[in-house]
C-alpha atoms as one frame of an Amber mdcrd trajectory, in Angstrom:
protein
 -12.571  16.682  20.992  -9.878  18.469  19.005  -6.604  17.018  17.746  -4.057
  17.475  14.980  -2.619  14.767  12.718  -0.301  14.490   9.739  -2.061  12.264
   7.216  -2.033  10.929   3.657  -5.151  11.314   1.532  -6.634   8.007   0.400
 -10.174   8.326  -0.987 -12.744  11.104  -1.384 -16.469  10.293  -1.310 -18.680
  13.250  -2.366 -21.262  14.295   0.217 -23.836  16.890  -0.746 -23.030  19.627
  -3.232 -19.619  20.761  -2.011 -18.395  18.539   0.838 -16.929  15.046   1.025
 -16.135  12.255   3.431 -12.401  11.703   3.065 -10.477   8.685   4.252  -6.951
   9.360   5.435  -4.002   7.288   6.609  -2.859   9.277   9.640   0.583   9.042
  11.176  -0.701   8.344  14.688  -4.366   7.326  14.351  -4.072   5.017  11.332
  -7.062   4.840   9.012  -9.649   7.519   9.737 -12.565   9.177   7.978 -13.492
  12.845   8.311 -16.008  15.265   6.861 -14.349  18.072   4.882 -16.352  21.182
   4.039 -15.716  22.545   0.553 -13.773  19.449  -0.448 -15.111  19.631  -4.002
 -14.200  23.239  -4.618 -11.526  23.919  -7.233  -8.925  24.808  -4.599  -9.681
  21.939  -2.252  -9.800  19.295  -5.004  -6.089  19.811  -5.578  -5.331  19.719
  -1.860  -7.189  16.422  -1.513  -5.621  14.567  -4.438  -4.921  10.936  -3.447
  -1.468  10.534  -1.961  -1.141  14.132  -0.782   0.316  14.674   2.673  -1.770
  17.081   4.726  -2.042  18.417   8.252  -5.466  17.719   9.759  -7.231  19.731
  12.414  -9.911  17.304  13.593 -12.926  18.325  15.631 -15.852  16.303  16.955
 -18.317  16.989  19.724 -18.527  13.372  20.910 -15.998  10.534  20.504 -18.180
   8.370  18.209 -19.131  11.218  15.868 -17.559  11.513  12.417 -15.046  14.327
  12.903 -14.853  17.435  10.775 -11.411  18.147   9.331  -9.752  21.361   8.307
  -6.716  20.623   6.144  -3.380  22.260   5.471  -1.478  20.874   2.451   2.065
  19.728   3.196   3.179  17.789   0.091   1.396  17.430  -3.239   1.428  14.222
  -5.256  -1.204  15.476  -7.727   1.185  15.044 -10.676   1.116  11.258 -10.179
  -2.307  11.304 -11.843  -0.698  12.404 -15.137   1.485   9.303 -15.583  -0.363
   6.177 -16.739   1.691   3.821 -14.552   1.861   6.035 -11.465  -1.844   6.924
 -11.726  -2.855   3.259 -11.951  -0.553   2.232  -9.095  -1.766   5.074  -6.877
  -5.438   4.271  -7.550  -4.755   0.681  -6.540  -2.745   1.466  -3.408  -5.196
   3.947  -1.892  -8.124   1.596  -2.493  -6.162  -1.276  -0.961  -5.287   0.670
   2.180  -8.759   2.171   2.574 -10.306  -1.288   2.351  -7.780  -3.453   4.179
  -6.879  -1.406   7.250  -8.981  -1.307  10.402 -10.095   2.175  11.422  -8.365
   3.714  14.400  -5.483   1.246  14.658  -2.138   3.025  14.729   0.340   1.931
  12.050   3.124   4.556  12.030   5.621   2.278  10.240   3.161   1.642   7.416
   2.439   5.369   7.201   6.146   6.135   6.857   6.689   3.430   4.256   3.740
   4.597   2.171   4.864   8.223   2.409   8.375   7.220   1.296   6.956   5.195
  -1.610   4.897   8.192  -2.737   8.030  10.353  -2.622   9.823   7.876  -4.912
   6.897   7.824  -7.316   6.674  11.620  -7.379  10.420  11.942  -7.998  10.243
   9.549 -10.948  12.771   7.204  -9.342  12.718   3.424  -9.730   9.738   2.763
  -7.497   8.272  -0.557  -8.606  10.506  -2.643  -6.332   9.564  -0.338  -3.445
   5.867  -0.860  -4.206   6.279  -4.634  -4.132   8.139  -4.380  -0.807   5.291
  -2.202   0.454   2.798  -4.941  -0.446   4.982  -7.414   1.469   5.053  -5.088
   4.481   1.297  -4.486   4.342   0.672  -8.241   4.415   2.972  -8.479   7.422
   1.269  -5.572   9.195  -2.115  -7.243   8.744  -0.889 -10.525  10.213  -0.294
 -12.360   6.932   3.471 -11.987   6.952   5.677 -14.061   4.693   8.457 -15.917
   6.485  11.455 -15.050   4.339  14.213 -15.163   6.967  15.219 -18.822   6.691
  14.529 -22.045   4.862  11.482 -23.900   6.157  13.221 -27.246   5.573  16.777
 -26.599   6.821  16.431 -23.572   9.086  19.318 -21.910   7.240  19.152 -18.316
   5.937  21.295 -18.896   2.838  20.424 -19.594  -0.802  16.716 -18.803  -0.427
  15.062 -19.089  -3.819  11.416 -20.096  -3.433   8.305 -19.599  -1.308   5.612
 -22.129  -0.525   2.315 -20.856  -1.964   0.482 -22.447   0.980   2.566 -21.535
   4.035   4.318 -18.390   2.783   7.638 -19.765   4.069  10.876 -19.546   2.134
  12.858 -22.580   1.043  16.381 -22.799  -0.294  17.361 -23.880  -3.783  19.536
 -26.657  -2.373  16.756 -28.099  -0.227  14.343 -28.468  -3.120  16.802 -29.432
  -5.851  15.480 -32.347  -7.919  12.191 -32.459  -5.983   9.241 -33.259  -8.275
   7.092 -30.527  -6.686   9.572 -27.674  -7.117   7.537 -26.315 -10.030   4.667
 -25.562  -7.667   6.761 -23.154  -5.592   6.802 -19.397  -6.148  10.171 -17.855
  -7.130  11.605 -15.618  -4.393  13.578 -12.639  -5.767  16.493 -11.452  -3.641
  15.168  -7.893  -3.273  12.303  -9.196  -1.113  14.777 -10.816   1.269  17.344
  -8.013   1.257  15.889  -4.511   0.787  19.272  -3.324  -0.470  19.444  -5.859
  -3.289  19.086  -4.743  -6.900  15.903  -5.857  -8.660  16.029  -6.815 -12.336
  12.881  -6.704 -14.486  12.646 -10.491 -14.083  12.938 -10.105 -10.314  10.162
  -7.520 -10.221   7.875  -9.724 -12.311   8.469 -12.562  -9.842   7.900 -10.179
  -6.936   4.559  -9.008  -8.338   3.481 -12.623  -8.782   4.548 -13.500  -5.232
   2.816 -10.641  -3.411  -0.151 -10.889  -5.786  -0.663 -14.533  -4.842  -0.915
 -13.760  -1.129  -2.946 -10.584  -1.604  -5.462 -12.649  -3.582  -5.459 -15.345
  -0.931  -5.913 -13.108   2.104  -7.425  -9.793   0.987  -8.836  -9.574  -2.517
 -11.854 -11.804  -1.899 -13.271  -8.952   0.184 -11.710  -6.190  -1.941 -12.665
  -6.893  -5.570 -12.159  -3.276  -6.635  -8.595  -3.267  -5.284  -7.964  -6.562
  -7.088  -9.186  -5.121 -10.398  -7.134  -1.957  -9.935  -4.009  -3.994  -9.195
  -4.504  -5.986 -12.387  -4.790  -2.735 -14.324  -1.709  -1.311 -12.611   0.332
  -4.432 -13.384  -0.719  -4.184 -17.030   0.369  -0.526 -17.128   3.650  -1.390
 -15.452   4.276  -4.073 -18.031   4.096  -1.386 -20.709   6.730   0.780 -19.024
  10.042   1.066 -20.908
């Protein structure tokens, strides 16, 4: 079986002296693992930096066999490793995807969103809000979507300001005004409702707390390394100017 895929490099697990088993997020096939000869050579190490976009030529003799991949580099994100915040965020994101996604399930929208996020990070643009939106979208893609379209109490889409930490449903400021339990709700920043909205530093802090709550609830119990890497990334992000 031979096929070709555009893919994003996630993790590299050394195998033998020179090779590695590499996990990729492929445009069409979703999460896949492949054996790459010479992956640990000086030239190939750069090609297989986490976040890189590559073209895979996959070959396997039988469908259930781990395929062998030849790679052609398409876009390098190797420089992300040289920024403390981008390096920490990238380490977290690739571990999260490698651990949370099911192998072989197509997720082209998630692939495109992750590729776009990596482009923002590589360009040095304001990317933190995009990363938080990506966490929101990953939760949705895995079936743990937050319901941020309308108020759970009134059914109206206006004035949304909070999220229930139990149901993940939005509620409006008006609906919960003067309620004694309002302090138990999670603040909902506007940029997670409207992707075009500007995110202030306060908004992004609230966004990290919101997505972090649901990641911990649904995913991090089984992914302790991703949880630890996210905590480190958030600490690095807090030190950004």
